[in-house]
PDB file of C-alpha atoms in Angstrom:
ATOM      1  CA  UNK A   7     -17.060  38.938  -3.696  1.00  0.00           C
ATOM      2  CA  UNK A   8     -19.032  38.388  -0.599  1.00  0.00           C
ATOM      3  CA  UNK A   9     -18.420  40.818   2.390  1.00  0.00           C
ATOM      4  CA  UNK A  10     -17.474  39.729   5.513  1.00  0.00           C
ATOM      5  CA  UNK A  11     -20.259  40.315   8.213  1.00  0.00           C
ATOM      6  CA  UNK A  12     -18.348  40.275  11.459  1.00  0.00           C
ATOM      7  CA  UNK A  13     -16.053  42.784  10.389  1.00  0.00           C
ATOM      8  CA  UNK A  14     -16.279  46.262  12.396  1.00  0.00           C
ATOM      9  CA  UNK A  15     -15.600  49.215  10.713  1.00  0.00           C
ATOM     10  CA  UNK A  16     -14.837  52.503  12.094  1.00  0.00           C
ATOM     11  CA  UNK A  17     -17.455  55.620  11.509  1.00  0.00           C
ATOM     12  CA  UNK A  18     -17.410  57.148   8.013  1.00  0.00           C
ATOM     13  CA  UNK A  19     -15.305  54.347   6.683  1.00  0.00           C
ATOM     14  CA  UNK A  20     -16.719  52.555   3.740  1.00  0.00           C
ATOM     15  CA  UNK A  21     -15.011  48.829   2.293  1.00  0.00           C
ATOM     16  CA  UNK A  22     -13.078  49.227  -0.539  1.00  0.00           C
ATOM     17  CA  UNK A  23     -11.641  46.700  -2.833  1.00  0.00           C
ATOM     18  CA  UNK A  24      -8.131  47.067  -0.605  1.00  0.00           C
ATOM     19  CA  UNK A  25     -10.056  45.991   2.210  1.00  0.00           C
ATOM     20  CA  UNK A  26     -12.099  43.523   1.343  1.00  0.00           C
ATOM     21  CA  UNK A  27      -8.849  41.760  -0.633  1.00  0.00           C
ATOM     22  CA  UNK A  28      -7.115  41.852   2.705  1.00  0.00           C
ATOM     23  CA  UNK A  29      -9.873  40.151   4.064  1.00  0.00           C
ATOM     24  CA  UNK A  30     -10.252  37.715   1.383  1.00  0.00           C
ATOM     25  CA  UNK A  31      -6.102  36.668   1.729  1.00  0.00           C
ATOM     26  CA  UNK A  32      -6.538  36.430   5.550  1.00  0.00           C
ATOM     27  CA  UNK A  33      -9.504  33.760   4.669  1.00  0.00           C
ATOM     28  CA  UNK A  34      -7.415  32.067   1.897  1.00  0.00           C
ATOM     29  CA  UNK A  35      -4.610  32.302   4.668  1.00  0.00           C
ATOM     30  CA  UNK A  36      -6.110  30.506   7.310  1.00  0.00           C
ATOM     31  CA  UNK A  37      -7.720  27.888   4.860  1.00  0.00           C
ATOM     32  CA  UNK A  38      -4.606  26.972   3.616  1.00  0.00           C
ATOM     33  CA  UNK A  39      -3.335  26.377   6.823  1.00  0.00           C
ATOM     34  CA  UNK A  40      -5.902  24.705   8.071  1.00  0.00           C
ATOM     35  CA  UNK A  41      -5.205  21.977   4.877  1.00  0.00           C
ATOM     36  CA  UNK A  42      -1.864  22.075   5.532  1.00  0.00           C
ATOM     37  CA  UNK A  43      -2.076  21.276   9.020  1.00  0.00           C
ATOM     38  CA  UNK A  44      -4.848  18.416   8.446  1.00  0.00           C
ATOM     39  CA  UNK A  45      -2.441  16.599   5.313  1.00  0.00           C
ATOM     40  CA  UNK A  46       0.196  16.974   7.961  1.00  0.00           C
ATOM     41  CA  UNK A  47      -1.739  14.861  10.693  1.00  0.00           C
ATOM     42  CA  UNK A  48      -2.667  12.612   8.426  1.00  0.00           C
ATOM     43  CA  UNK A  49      -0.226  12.076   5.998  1.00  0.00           C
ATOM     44  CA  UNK A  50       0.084   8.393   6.890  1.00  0.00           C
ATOM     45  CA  UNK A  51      -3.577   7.830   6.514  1.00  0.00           C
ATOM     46  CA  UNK A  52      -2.842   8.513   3.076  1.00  0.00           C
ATOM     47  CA  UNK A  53       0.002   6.564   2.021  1.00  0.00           C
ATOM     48  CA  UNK A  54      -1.639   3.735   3.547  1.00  0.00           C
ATOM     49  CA  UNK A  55      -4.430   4.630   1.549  1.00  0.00           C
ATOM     50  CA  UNK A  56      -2.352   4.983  -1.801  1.00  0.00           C
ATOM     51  CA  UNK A  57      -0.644   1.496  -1.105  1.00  0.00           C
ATOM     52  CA  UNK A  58      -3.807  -0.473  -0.372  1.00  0.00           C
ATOM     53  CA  UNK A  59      -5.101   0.571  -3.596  1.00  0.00           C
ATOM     54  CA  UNK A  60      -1.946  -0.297  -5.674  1.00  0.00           C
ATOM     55  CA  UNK A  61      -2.236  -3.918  -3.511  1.00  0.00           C
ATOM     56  CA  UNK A  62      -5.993  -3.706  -4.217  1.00  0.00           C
ATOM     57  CA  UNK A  63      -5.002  -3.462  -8.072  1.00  0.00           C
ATOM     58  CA  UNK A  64      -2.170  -6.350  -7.670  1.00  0.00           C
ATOM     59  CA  UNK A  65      -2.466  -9.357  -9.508  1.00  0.00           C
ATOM     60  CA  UNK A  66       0.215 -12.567  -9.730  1.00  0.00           C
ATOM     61  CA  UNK A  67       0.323 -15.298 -12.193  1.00  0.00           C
ATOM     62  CA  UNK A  68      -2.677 -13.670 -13.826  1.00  0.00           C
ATOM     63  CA  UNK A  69      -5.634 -14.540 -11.683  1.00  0.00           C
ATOM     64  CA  UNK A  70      -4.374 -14.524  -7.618  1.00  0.00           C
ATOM     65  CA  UNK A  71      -4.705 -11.170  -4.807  1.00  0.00           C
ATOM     66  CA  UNK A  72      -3.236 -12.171  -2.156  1.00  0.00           C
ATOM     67  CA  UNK A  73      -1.999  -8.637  -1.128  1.00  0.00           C
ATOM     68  CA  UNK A  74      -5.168  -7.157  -0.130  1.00  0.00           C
ATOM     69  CA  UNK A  75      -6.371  -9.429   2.543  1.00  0.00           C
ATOM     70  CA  UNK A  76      -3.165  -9.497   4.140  1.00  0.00           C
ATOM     71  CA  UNK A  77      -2.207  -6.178   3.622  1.00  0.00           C
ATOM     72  CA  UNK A  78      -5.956  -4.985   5.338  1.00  0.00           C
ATOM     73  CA  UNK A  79      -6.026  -7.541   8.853  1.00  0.00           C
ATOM     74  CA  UNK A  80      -2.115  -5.780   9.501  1.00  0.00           C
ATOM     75  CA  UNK A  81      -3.211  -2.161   9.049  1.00  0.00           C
ATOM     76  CA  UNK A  82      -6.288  -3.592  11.143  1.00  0.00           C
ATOM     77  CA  UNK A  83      -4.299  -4.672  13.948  1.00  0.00           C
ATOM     78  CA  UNK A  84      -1.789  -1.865  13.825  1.00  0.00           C
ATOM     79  CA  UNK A  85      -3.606   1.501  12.672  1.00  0.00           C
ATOM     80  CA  UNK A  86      -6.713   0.723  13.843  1.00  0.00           C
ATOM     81  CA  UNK A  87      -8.066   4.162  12.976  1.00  0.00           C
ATOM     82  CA  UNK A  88      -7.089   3.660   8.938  1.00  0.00           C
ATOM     83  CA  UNK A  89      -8.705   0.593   8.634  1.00  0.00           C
ATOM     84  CA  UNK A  90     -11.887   1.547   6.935  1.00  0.00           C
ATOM     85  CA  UNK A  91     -10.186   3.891   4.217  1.00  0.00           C
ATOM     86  CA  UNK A  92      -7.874   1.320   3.696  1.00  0.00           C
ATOM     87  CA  UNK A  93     -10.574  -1.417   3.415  1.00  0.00           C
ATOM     88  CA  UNK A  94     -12.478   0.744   0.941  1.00  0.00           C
ATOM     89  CA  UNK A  95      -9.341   1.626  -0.905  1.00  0.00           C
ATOM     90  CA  UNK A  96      -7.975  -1.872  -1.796  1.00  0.00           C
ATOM     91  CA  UNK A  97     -11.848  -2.611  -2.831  1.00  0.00           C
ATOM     92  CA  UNK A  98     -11.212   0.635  -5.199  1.00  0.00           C
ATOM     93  CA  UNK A  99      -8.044  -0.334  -6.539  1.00  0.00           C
ATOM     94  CA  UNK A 100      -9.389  -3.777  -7.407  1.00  0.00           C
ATOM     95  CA  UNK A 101     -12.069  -2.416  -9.900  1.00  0.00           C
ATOM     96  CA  UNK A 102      -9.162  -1.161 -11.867  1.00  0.00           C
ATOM     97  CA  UNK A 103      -6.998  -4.292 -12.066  1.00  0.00           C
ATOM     98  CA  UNK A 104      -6.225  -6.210 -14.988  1.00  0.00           C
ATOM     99  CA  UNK A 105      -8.409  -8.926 -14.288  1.00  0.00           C
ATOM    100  CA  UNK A 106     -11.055  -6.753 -11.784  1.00  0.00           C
ATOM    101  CA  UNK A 107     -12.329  -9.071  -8.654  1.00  0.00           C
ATOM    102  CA  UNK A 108     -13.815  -6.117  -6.354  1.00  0.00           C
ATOM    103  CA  UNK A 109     -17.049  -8.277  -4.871  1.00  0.00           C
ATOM    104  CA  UNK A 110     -14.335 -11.576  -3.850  1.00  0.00           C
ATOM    105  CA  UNK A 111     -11.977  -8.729  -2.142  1.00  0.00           C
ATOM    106  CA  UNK A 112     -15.029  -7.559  -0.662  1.00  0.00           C
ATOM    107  CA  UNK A 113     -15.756 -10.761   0.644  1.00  0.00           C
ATOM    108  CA  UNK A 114     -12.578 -11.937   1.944  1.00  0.00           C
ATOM    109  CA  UNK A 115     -12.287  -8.252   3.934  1.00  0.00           C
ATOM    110  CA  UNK A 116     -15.801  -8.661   5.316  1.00  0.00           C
ATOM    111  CA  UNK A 117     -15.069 -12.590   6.261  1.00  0.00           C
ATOM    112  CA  UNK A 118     -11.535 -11.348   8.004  1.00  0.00           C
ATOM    113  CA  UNK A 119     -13.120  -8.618   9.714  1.00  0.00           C
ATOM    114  CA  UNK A 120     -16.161 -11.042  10.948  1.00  0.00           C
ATOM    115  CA  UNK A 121     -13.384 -13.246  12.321  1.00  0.00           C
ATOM    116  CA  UNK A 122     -12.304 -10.625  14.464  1.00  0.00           C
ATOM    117  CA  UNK A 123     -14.555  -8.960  15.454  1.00  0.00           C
ATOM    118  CA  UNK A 124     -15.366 -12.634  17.319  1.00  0.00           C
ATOM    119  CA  UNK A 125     -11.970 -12.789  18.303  1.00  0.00           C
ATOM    120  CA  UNK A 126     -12.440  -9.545  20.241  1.00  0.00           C
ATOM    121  CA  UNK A 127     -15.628 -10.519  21.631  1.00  0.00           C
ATOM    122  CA  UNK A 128     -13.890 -13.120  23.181  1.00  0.00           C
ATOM    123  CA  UNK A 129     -10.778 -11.105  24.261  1.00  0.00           C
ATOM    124  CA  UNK A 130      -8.453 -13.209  22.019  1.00  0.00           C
ATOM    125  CA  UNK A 131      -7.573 -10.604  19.257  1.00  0.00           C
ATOM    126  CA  UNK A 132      -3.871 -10.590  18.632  1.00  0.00           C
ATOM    127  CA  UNK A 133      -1.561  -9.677  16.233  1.00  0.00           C
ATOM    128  CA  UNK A 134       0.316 -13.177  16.282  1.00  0.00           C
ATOM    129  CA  UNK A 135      -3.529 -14.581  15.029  1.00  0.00           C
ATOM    130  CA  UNK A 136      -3.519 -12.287  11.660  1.00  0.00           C
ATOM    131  CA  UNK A 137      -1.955 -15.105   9.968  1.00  0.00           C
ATOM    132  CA  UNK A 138      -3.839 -17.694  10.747  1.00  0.00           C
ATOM    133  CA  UNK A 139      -7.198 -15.644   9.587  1.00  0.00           C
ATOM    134  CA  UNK A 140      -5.796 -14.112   6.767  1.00  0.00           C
ATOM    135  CA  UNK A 141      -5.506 -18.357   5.512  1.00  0.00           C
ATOM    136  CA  UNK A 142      -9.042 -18.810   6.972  1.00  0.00           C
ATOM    137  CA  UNK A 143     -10.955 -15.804   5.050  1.00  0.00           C
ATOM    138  CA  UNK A 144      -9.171 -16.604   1.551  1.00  0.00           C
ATOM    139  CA  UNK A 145      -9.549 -20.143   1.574  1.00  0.00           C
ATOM    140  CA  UNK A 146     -12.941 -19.214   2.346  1.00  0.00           C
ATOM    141  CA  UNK A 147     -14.266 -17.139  -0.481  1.00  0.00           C
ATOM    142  CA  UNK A 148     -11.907 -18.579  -2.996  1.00  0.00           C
ATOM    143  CA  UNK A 149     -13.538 -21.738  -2.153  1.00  0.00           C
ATOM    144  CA  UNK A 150     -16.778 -20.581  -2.755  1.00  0.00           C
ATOM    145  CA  UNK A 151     -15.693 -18.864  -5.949  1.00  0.00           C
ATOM    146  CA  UNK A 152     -14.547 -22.035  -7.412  1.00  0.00           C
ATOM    147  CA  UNK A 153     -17.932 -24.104  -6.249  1.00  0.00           C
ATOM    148  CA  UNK A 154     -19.998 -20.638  -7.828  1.00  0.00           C
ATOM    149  CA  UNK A 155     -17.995 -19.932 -11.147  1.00  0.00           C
ATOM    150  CA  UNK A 156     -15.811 -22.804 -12.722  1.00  0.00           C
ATOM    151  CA  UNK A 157     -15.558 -26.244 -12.576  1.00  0.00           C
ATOM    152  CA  UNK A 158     -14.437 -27.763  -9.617  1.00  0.00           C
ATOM    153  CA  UNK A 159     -11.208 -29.947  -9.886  1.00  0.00           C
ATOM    154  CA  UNK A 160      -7.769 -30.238  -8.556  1.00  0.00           C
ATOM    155  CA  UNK A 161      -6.202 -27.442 -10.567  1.00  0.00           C
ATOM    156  CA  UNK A 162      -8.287 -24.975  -9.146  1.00  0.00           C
ATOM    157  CA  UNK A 163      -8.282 -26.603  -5.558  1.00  0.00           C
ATOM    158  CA  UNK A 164      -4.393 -26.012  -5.927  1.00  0.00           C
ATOM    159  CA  UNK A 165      -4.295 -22.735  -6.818  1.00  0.00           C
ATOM    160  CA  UNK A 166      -6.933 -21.955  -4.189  1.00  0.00           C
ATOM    161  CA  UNK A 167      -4.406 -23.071  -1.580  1.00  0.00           C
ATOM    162  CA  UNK A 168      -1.607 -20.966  -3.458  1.00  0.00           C
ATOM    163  CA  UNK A 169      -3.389 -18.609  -2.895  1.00  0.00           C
ATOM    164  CA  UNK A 170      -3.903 -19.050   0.816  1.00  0.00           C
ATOM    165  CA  UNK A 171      -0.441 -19.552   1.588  1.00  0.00           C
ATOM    166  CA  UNK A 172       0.707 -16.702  -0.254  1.00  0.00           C
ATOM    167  CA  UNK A 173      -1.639 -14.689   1.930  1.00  0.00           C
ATOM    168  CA  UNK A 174      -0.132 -16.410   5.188  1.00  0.00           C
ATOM    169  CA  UNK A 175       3.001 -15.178   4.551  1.00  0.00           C
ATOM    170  CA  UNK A 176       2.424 -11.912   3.390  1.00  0.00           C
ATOM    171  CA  UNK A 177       0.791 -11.365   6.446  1.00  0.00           C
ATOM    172  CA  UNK A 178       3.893 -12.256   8.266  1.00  0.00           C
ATOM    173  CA  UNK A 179       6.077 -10.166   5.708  1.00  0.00           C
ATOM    174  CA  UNK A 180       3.197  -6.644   6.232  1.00  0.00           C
ATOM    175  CA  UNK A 181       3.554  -7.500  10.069  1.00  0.00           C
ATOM    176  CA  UNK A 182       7.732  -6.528   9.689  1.00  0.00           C
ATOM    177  CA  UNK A 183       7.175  -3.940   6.949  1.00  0.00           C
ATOM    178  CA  UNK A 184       4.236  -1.905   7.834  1.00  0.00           C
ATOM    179  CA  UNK A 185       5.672  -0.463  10.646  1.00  0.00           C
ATOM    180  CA  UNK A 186       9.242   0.784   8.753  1.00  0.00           C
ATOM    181  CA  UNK A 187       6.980   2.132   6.610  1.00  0.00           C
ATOM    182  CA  UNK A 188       4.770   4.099   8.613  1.00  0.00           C
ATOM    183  CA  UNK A 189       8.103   5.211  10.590  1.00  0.00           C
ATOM    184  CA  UNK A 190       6.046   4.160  14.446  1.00  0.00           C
ATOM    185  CA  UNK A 191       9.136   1.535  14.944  1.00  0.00           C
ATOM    186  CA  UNK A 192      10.414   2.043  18.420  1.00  0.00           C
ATOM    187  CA  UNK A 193      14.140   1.741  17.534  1.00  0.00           C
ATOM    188  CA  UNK A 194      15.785   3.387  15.171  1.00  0.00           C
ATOM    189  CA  UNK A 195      18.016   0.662  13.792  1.00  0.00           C
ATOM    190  CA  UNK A 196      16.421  -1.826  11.012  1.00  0.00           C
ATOM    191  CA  UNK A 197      16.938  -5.855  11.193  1.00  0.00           C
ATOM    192  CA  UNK A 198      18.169  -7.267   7.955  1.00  0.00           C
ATOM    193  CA  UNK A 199      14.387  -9.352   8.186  1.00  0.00           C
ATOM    194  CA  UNK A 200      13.015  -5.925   8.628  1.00  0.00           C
ATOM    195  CA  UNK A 201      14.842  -5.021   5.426  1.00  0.00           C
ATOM    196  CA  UNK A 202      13.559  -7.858   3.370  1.00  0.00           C
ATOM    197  CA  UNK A 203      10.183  -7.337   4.089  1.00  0.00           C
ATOM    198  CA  UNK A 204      10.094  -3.624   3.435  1.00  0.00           C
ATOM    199  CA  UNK A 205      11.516  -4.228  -0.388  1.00  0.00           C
ATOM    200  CA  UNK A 206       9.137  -7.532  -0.671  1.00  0.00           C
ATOM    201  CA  UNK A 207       6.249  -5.247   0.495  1.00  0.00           C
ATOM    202  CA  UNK A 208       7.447  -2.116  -1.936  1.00  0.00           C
ATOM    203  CA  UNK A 209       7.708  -4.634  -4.870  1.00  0.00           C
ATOM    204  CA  UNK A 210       4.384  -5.695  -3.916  1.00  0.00           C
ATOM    205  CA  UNK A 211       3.058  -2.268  -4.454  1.00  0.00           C
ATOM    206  CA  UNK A 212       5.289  -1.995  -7.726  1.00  0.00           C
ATOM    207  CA  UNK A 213       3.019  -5.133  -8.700  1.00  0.00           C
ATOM    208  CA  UNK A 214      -0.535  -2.608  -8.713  1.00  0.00           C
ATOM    209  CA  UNK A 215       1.100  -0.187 -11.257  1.00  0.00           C
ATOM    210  CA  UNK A 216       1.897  -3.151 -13.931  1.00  0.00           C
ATOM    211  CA  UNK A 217       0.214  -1.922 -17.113  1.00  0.00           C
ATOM    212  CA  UNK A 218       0.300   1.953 -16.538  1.00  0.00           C
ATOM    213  CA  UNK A 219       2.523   3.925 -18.751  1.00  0.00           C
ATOM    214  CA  UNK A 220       3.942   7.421 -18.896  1.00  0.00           C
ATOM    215  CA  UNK A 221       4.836   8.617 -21.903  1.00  0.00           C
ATOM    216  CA  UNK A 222       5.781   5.080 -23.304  1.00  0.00           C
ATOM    217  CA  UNK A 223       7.363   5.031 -20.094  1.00  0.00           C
ATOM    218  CA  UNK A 224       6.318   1.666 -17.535  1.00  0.00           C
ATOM    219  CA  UNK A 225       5.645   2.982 -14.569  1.00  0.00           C
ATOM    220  CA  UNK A 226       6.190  -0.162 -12.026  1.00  0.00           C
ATOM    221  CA  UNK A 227      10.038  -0.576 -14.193  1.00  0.00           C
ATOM    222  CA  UNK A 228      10.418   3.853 -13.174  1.00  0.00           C
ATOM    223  CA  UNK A 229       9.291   2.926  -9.832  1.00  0.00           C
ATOM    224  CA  UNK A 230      11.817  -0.298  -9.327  1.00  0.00           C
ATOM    225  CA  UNK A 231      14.952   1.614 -10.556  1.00  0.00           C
ATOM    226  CA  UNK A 232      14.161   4.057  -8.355  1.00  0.00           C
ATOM    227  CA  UNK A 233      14.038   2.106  -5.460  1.00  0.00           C
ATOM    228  CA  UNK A 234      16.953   0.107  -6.293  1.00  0.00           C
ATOM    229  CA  UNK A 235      19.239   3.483  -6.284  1.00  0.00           C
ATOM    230  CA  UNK A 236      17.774   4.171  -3.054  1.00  0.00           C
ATOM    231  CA  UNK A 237      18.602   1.114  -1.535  1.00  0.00           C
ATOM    232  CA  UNK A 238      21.921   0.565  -3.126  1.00  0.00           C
ATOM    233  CA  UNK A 239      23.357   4.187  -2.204  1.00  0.00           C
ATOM    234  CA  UNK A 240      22.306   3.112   1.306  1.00  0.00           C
ATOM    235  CA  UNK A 241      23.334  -0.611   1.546  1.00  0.00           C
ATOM    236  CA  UNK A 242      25.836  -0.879  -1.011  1.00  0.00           C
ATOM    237  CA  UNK A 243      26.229  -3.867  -3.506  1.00  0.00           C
ATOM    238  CA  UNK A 244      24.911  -6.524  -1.436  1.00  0.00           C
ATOM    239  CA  UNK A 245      21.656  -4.222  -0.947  1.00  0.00           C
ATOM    240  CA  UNK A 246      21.370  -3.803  -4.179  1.00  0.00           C
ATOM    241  CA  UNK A 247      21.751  -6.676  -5.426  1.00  0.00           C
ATOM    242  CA  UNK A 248      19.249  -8.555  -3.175  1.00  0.00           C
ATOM    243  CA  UNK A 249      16.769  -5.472  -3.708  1.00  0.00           C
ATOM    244  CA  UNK A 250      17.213  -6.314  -7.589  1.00  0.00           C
ATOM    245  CA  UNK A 251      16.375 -10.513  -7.315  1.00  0.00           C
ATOM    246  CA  UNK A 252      13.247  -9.498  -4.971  1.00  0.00           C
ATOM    247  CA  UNK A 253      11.715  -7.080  -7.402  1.00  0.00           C
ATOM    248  CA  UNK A 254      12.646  -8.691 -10.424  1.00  0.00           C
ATOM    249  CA  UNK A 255      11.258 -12.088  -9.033  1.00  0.00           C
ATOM    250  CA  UNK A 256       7.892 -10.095  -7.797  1.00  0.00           C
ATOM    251  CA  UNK A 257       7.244  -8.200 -11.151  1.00  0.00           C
ATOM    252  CA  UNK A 258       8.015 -10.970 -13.138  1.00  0.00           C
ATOM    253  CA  UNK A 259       4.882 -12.977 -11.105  1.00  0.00           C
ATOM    254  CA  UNK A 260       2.846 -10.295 -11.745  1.00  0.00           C
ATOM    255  CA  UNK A 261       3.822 -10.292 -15.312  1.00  0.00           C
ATOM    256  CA  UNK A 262       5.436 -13.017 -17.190  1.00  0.00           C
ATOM    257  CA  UNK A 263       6.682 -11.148 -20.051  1.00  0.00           C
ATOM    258  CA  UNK A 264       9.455  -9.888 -17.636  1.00  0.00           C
ATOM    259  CA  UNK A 265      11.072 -12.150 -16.357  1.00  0.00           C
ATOM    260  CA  UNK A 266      13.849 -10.910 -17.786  1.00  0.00           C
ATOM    261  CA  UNK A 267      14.275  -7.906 -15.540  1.00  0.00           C
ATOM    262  CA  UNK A 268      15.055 -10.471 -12.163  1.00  0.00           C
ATOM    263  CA  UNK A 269      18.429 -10.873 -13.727  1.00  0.00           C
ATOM    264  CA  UNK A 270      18.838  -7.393 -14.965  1.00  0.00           C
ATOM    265  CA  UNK A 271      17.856  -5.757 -12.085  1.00  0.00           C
ATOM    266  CA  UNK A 272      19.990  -7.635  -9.693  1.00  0.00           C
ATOM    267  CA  UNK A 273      22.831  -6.939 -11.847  1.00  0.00           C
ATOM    268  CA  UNK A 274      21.780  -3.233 -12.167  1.00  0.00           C
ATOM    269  CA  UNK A 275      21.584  -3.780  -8.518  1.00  0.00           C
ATOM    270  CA  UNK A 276      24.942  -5.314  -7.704  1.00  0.00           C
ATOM    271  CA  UNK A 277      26.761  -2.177  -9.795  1.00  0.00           C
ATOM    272  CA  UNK A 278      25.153   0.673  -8.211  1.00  0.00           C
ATOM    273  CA  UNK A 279      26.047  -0.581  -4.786  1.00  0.00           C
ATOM    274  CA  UNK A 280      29.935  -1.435  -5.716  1.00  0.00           C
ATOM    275  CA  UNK A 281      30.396   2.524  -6.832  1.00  0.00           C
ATOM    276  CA  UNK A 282      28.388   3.680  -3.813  1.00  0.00           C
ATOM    277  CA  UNK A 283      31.800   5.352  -2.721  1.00  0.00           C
ATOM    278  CA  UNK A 284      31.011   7.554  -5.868  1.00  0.00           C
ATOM    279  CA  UNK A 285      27.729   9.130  -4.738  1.00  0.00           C
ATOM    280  CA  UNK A 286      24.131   9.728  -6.435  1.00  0.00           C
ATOM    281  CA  UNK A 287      25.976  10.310 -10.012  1.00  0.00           C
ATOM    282  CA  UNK A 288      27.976   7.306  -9.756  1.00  0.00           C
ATOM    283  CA  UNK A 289      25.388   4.952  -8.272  1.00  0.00           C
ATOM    284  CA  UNK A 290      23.069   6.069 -10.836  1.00  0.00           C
ATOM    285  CA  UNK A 291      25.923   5.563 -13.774  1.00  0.00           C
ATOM    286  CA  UNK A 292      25.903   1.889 -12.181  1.00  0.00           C
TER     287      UNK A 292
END
């Protein structure tokens, strides 16, 4: 153990091992505060970090992304200080998804962020434009992917403007849900649009964990009865119930084996919320 130069010790006093272990917990101490203190500031750094790699990850009908564009030109617009983590992030989290696409995310983030950056050169960056360039930069690159690797034809021209569309509107849903998310909503009191878009973007998210597994255990089915007790305790049956069709319909896109869980979720759903009355046993008994 190192001793600590800037200590002053009185005359005839030598360190001992109480000393110096006083020392050493004051150090620890202050450390761990420090930590604390900088987790604390930016807590919301993280989770926006943690959910642009679960979008980065996110694949539907087994070859489209349209989370991560999306999801990066809103946290762009709106936490302008995250966007960089969050770019690299969702470029992370697409190296580990099923069917890995990190240098076309890549693209798409570098062609959005191109876009405006030209917008703001010409003083015309808004948030009611992230739509619109969101469609742009996909339709872009996926574009080019089809001309580079396969065959062009009018499957794949399809499927590129799928894609595109998808992204549109999930740039539109992230615009309502980002900010009940990050808890920076001005009012306290949630629209029911506001409520949608949270539980499409949360299913979203459920969407990057297909495949994982805990002890035999899926992790995106843990993660969607989870959030359907949470949202059925608070809204009751109808709550539930619509919480249950959106995640069931979203992580049966993502994958097709489960389809079946749309209709057994929103049932799940549907019972939770009618013995709300009950509490967290009863809801969970539903």
């Amino acid at each position: 153990m190192r001793d600590k130069q800037n200590v002053v010790l009185f005359p005839n006093v030598k360190r001992t091992s109480i000393i110096q272990t006083a020392i050493q917990k004051g150090v620890n101490g202050s450390f761990i505060r420090r930590l604390g203190a900088m987790i604390s500031s930016k807590k919301w750094a993280f989770v926006l970090m943690v959910v642009g790699f679960l979008l980065g990850r996110a694949v539907i009908l087994e070859s489209l992304t349209p989370f991560a564009v999306a999801y990066f030109t809103v946290v762009y617009f709106l936490r302008r200080d995250s966007y960089l983590s969050v770019g690299f992030s969702i470029v992370l989290g697409s190296c580990f998804a099923i069917s890995p696409e990190p240098m076309w995310i890549a693209m798409e983030l570098a062609v959005v962020y191109l876009l405006m950056r030209g917008l703001e050169a010409y003083e015309r960056a808004e948030l009611s434009y992230a739509p619109l360039l969101v469609f742009i930069s996909t339709l872009i690159v996926r574009l080019f992917s089809v001309v580079i690797v396969d065959t062009l034809g009018w499957y794949q021209l399809m499927m590129v403007g799928v894609e595109a569309a998808l992204a549109f509107v999930l740039t539109l849903v992230f615009v309502q849900a980002i900010p009940v998310l990050t808890m920076t909503r001005k009012t306290s009191s949630l629209k029911n649009e506001e409520i949608i878009c949270l539980m499409i973007l949360l299913a979203s998210v459920m969407t990057g964990a297909v495949g994982w597994a805990v002890y035999g255990l899926s992790v995106e089915h843990m993660m969607s009865r989870y959030m359907l007790l949470l949202f059925a305790l608070v809204g009751g049956a109808p709550l539930g119930a619509s919480v249950g069709v959106i995640a069931g319909l979203i992580l049966s896109l993502a994958d097709l084996n489960a389809i079946v869980q749309m209709s057994l979720l929103a049932f799940a759903g549907l019972l939770a919320g009618l013995l709300r009355e009950g509490g967290r046993m009863a809801v969970a008994f539903g």
